[in-house]
Short mmCIF file of C-alpha atoms in Angstrom, two decimals:
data_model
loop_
_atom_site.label_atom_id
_atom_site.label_comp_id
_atom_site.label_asym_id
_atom_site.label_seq_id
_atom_site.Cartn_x
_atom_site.Cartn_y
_atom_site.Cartn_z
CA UNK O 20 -61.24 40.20 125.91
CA UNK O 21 -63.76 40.65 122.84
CA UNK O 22 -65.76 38.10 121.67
CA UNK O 23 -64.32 38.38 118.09
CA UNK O 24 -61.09 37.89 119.76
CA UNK O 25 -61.81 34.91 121.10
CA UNK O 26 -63.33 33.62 118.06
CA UNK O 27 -60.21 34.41 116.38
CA UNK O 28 -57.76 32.58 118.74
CA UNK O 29 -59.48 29.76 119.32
CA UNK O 30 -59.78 29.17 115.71
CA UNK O 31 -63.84 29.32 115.22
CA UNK O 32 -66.29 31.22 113.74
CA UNK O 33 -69.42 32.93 114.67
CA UNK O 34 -72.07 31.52 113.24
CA UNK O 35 -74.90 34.40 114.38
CA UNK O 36 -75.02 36.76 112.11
CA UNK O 37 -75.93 40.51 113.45
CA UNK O 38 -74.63 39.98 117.22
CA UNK O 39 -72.01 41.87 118.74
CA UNK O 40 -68.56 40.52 118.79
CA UNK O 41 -67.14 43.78 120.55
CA UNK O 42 -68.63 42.66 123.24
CA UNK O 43 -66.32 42.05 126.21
CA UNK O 44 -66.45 38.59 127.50
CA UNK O 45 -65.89 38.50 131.20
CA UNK O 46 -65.34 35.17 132.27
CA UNK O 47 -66.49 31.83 131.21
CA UNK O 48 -68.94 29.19 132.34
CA UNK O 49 -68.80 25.30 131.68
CA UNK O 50 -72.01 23.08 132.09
CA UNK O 51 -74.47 20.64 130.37
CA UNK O 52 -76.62 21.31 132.66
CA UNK O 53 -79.22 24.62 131.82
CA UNK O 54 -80.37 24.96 135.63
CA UNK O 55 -77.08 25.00 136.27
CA UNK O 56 -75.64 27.86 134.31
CA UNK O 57 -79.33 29.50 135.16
CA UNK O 58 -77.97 29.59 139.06
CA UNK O 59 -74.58 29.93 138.83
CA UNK O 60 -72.84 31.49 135.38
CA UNK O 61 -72.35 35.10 135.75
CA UNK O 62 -73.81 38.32 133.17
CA UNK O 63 -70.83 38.37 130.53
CA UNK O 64 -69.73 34.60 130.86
CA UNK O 65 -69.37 33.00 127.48
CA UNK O 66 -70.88 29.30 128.39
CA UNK O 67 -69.14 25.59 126.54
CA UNK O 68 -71.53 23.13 125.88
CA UNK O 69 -72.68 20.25 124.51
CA UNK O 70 -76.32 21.31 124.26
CA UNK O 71 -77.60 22.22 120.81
CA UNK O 72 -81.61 22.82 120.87
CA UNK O 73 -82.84 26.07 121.11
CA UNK O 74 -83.42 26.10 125.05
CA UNK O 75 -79.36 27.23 125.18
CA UNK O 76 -80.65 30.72 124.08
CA UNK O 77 -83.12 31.63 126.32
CA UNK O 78 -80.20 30.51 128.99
CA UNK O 79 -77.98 32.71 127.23
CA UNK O 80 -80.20 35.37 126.62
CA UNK O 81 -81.63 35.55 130.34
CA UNK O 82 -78.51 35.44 132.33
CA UNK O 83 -76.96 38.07 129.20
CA UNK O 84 -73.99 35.90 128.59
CA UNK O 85 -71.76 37.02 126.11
CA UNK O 86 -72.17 34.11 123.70
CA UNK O 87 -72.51 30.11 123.38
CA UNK O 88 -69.45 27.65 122.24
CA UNK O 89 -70.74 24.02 121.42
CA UNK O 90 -68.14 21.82 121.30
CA UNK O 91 -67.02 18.29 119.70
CA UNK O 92 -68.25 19.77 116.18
CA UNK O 93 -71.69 19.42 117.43
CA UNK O 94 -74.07 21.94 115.61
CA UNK O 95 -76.55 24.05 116.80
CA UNK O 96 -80.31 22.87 115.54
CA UNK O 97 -81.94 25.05 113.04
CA UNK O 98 -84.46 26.48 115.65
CA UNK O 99 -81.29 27.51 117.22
CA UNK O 100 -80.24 29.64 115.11
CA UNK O 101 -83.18 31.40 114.62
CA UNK O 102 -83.76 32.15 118.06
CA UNK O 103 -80.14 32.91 118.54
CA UNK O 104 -80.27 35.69 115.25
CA UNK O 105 -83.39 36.87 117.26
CA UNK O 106 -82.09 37.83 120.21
CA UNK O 107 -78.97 38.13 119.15
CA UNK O 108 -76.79 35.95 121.20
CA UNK O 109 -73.77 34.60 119.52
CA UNK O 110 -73.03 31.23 118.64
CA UNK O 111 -69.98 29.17 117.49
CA UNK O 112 -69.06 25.73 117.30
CA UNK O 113 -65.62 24.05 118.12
CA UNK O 114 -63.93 21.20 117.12
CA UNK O 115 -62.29 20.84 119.60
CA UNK O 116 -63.27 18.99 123.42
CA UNK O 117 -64.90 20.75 126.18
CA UNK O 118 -61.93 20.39 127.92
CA UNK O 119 -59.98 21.73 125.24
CA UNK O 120 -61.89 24.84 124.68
CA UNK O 121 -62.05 25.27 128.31
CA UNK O 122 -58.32 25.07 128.99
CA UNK O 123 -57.57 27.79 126.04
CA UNK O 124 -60.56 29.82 127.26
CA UNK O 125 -58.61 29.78 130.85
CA UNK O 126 -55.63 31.13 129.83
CA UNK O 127 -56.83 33.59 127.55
CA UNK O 128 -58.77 35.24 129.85
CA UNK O 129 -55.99 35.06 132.86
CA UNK O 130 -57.56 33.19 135.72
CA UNK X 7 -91.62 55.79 140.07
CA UNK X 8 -93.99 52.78 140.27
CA UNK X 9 -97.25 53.96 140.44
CA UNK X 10 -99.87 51.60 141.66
CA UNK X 11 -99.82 47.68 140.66
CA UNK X 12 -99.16 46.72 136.63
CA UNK X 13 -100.27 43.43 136.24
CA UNK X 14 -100.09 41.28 133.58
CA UNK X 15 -99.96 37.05 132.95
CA UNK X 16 -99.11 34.74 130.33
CA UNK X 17 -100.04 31.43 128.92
CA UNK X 18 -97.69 28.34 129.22
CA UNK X 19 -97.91 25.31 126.72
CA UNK X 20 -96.79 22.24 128.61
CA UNK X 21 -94.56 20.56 126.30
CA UNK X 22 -93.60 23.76 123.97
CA UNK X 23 -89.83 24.07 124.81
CA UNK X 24 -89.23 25.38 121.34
CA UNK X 25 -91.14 28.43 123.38
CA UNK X 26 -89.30 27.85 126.31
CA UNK X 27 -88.40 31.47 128.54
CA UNK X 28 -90.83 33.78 126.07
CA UNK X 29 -92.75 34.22 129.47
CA UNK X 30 -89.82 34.91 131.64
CA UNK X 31 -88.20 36.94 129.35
CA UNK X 32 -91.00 39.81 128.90
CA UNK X 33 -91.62 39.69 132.81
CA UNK X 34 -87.62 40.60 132.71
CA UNK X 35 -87.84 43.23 130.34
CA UNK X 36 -90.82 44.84 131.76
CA UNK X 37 -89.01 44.47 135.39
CA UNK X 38 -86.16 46.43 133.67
CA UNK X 39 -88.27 49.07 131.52
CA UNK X 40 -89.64 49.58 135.01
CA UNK X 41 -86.16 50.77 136.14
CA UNK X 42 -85.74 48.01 138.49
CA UNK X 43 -82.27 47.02 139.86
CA UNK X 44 -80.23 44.70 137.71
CA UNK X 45 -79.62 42.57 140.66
CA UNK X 46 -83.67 41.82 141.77
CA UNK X 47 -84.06 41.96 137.46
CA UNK X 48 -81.84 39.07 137.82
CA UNK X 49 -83.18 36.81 140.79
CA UNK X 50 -86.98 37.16 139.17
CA UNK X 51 -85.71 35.93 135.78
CA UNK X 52 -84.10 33.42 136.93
CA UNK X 53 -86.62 32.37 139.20
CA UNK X 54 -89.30 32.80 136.88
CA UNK X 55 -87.54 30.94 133.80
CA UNK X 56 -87.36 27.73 136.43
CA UNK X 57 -91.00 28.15 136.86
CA UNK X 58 -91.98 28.35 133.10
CA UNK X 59 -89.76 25.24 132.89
CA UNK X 60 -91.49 23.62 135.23
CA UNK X 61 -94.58 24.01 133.71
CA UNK X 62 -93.75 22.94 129.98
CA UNK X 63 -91.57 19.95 131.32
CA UNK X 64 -94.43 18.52 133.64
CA UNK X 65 -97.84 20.06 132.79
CA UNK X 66 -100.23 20.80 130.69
CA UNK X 67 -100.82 24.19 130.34
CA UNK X 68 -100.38 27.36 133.09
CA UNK X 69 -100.42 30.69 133.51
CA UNK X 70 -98.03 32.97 134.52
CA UNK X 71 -99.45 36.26 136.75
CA UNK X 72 -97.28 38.82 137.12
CA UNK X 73 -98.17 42.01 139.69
CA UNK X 74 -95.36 44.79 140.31
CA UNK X 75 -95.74 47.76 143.07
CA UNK X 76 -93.01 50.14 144.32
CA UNK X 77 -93.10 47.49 147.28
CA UNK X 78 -92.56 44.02 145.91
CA UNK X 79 -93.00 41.40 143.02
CA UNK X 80 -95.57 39.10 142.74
CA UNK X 81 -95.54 35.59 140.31
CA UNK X 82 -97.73 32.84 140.69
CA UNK X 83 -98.11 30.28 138.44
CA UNK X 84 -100.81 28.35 138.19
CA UNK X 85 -100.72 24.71 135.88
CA UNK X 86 -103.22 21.82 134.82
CA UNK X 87 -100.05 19.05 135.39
CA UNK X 88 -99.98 15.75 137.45
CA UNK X 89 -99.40 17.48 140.92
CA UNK X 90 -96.66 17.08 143.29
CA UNK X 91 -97.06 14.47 145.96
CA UNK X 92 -94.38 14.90 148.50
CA UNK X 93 -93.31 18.59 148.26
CA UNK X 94 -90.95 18.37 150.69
CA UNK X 95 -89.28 15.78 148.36
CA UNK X 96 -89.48 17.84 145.09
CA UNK X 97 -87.45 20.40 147.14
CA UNK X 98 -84.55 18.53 147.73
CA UNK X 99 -82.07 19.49 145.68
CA UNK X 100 -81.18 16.42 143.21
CA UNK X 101 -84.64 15.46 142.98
CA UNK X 102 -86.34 15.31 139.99
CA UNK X 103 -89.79 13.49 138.05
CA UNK X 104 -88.22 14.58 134.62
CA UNK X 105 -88.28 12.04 131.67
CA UNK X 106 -85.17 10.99 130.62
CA UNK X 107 -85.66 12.92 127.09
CA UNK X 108 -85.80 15.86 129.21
CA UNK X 109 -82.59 15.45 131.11
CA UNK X 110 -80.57 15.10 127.77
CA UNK X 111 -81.86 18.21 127.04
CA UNK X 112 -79.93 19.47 130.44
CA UNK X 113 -83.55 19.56 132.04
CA UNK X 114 -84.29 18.09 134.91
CA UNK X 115 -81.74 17.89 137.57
CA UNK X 116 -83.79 18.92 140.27
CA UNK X 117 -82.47 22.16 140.80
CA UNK X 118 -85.32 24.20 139.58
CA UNK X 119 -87.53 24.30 142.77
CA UNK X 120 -84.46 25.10 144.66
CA UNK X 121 -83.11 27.71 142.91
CA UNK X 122 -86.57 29.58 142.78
CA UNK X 123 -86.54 29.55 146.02
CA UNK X 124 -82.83 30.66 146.44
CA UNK X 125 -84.12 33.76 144.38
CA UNK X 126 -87.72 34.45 146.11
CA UNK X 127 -88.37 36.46 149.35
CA UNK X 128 -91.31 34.68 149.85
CA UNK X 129 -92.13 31.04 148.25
CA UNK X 130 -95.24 29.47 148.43
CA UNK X 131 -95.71 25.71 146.73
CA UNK X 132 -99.39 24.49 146.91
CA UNK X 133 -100.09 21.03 145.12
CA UNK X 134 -103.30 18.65 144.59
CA UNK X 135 -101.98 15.26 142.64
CA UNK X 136 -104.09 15.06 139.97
CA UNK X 137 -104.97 18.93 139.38
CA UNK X 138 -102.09 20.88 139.16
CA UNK X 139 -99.91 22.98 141.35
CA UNK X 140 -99.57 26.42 142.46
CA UNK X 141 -96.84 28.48 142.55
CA UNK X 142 -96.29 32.20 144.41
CA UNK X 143 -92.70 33.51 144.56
CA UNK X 144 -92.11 37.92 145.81
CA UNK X 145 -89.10 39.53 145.64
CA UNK X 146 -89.24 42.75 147.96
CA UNK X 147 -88.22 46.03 146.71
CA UNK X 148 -86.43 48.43 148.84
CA UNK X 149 -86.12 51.91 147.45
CA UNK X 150 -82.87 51.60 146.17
CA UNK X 151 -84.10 49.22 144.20
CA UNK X 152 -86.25 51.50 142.22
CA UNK X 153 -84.94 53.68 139.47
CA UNK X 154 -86.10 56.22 137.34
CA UNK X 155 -86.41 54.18 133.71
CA UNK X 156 -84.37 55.19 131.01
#
């Protein structure tokens, strides 16, 4: 399923501006933890977090995941941003829990 | 084709994670301009980001070598930090020095060491408390491993 898609059916928006939301998000990774998702989230995972600070885009960026939810209305720092509109990762932010997101996420994408 | 060894390094801030994987990523995209496999593009970049982690959460400074033949990668990172005393300790998975300011930042939860070394061929972990620790990771290349670069 596209990113935009995603976006679209969860209710959220994009906040990066100039990334690609064709792209095809593959599966999805949930962790708070950056080693974590460093070791074990897969290329084309869209990763929920809580994290905000501007370490979640090298992450992102590294492993080429297909984009960054923060959840619980938490926004993503300035410096964020920046780096995310830099390399181009996408970010959005949800309202809604981790759990939440996570459980939508699951059935959308028909694990 | 990778002819002879290119060579490089880069300088680590200890402290700087606003800076955090700048290192780590050029090493990855000169692994893939190189025409490397995706799969050895990905076990260096991962094991390389832990490294530069590890030197901004608990050093000074370092420096980050980089040497690439047809035959193998080569990191080692070198940093001014505190030193490990019990490296047989700092390698057990869980384990961790970090501040707690660095743990809320998802730092810290002592998997770095092991998953470099999850993603290394070869690891090497040389310490002196109170001077700073070396680090050598190598992935081998096997032929199929080498493409021509786009």
């Amino acid at each position: 399923m596209k990113l935009s898609e995603i976006a679209d059916r969860l209710g959220i928006k994009i906040k990066t501006k100039d990334c690609d939301t064709a792209r095809e998000v593959k599966g999805c990774y949930i962790s708070d933890l950056l080693s974590d998702v460093m070791a074990n989230a897969k290329e084309g995972d869209i990763w929920i977090t809580l994290q905000t600070h501007p370490n979640i885009v090298a992450v992102a960026s590294l492993k080429n995941l297909s984009g960054i939810i923060i959840t619980n209305n938490r926004t993503p720092e300035n410096d964020t941003m920046k780096k995310a509109e830099d390399e181009h990762i996408a970010i959005a932010s949800s309202p809604l829990s981790t759990f939440e997101t996570g459980g939508l996420l699951y059935k959308m994408l028909g694990c | 084709m990778i002819k002879g060894v290119i060579e490089g390094s880069f300088h680590i801030t200890g402290g700087d994670f606003t800076n955090a994987g700048i290192a780590s990523s050029e090493v990855k995209s000169i692994l893939t301009g190189l025409g490397i496999s995706s799969d050895i593009v990905r076990r260096a970049a991962i094991a390389t980001f832990e490294a530069e982690m590890n030197v901004i959460i608990h050093a000074v400074a370092g420096v980050m070598h980089y040497y690439v033949s047809s035959e193998r990668i080569r990191v080692v990172i070198n940093d001014m930090g505190a030193g490990i005393p019990d490296i047989e300790q700092a390698m057990q998975e869980g384990f961790s020095t970090a501040p707690d300011w660095v743990r809320e930042m998802g730092w810290g939860a002592g998997m770095g060491l092991p998953n470099i070394k999850k993603n290394s061929d070869v690891f090497r972990l040389e310490s002196a408390v109170g001077e700073g620790t070396t680090l050598e990771i190598i992935l081998n290349l096997r032929e199929e491993d080498l493409h021509e670069a786009e």
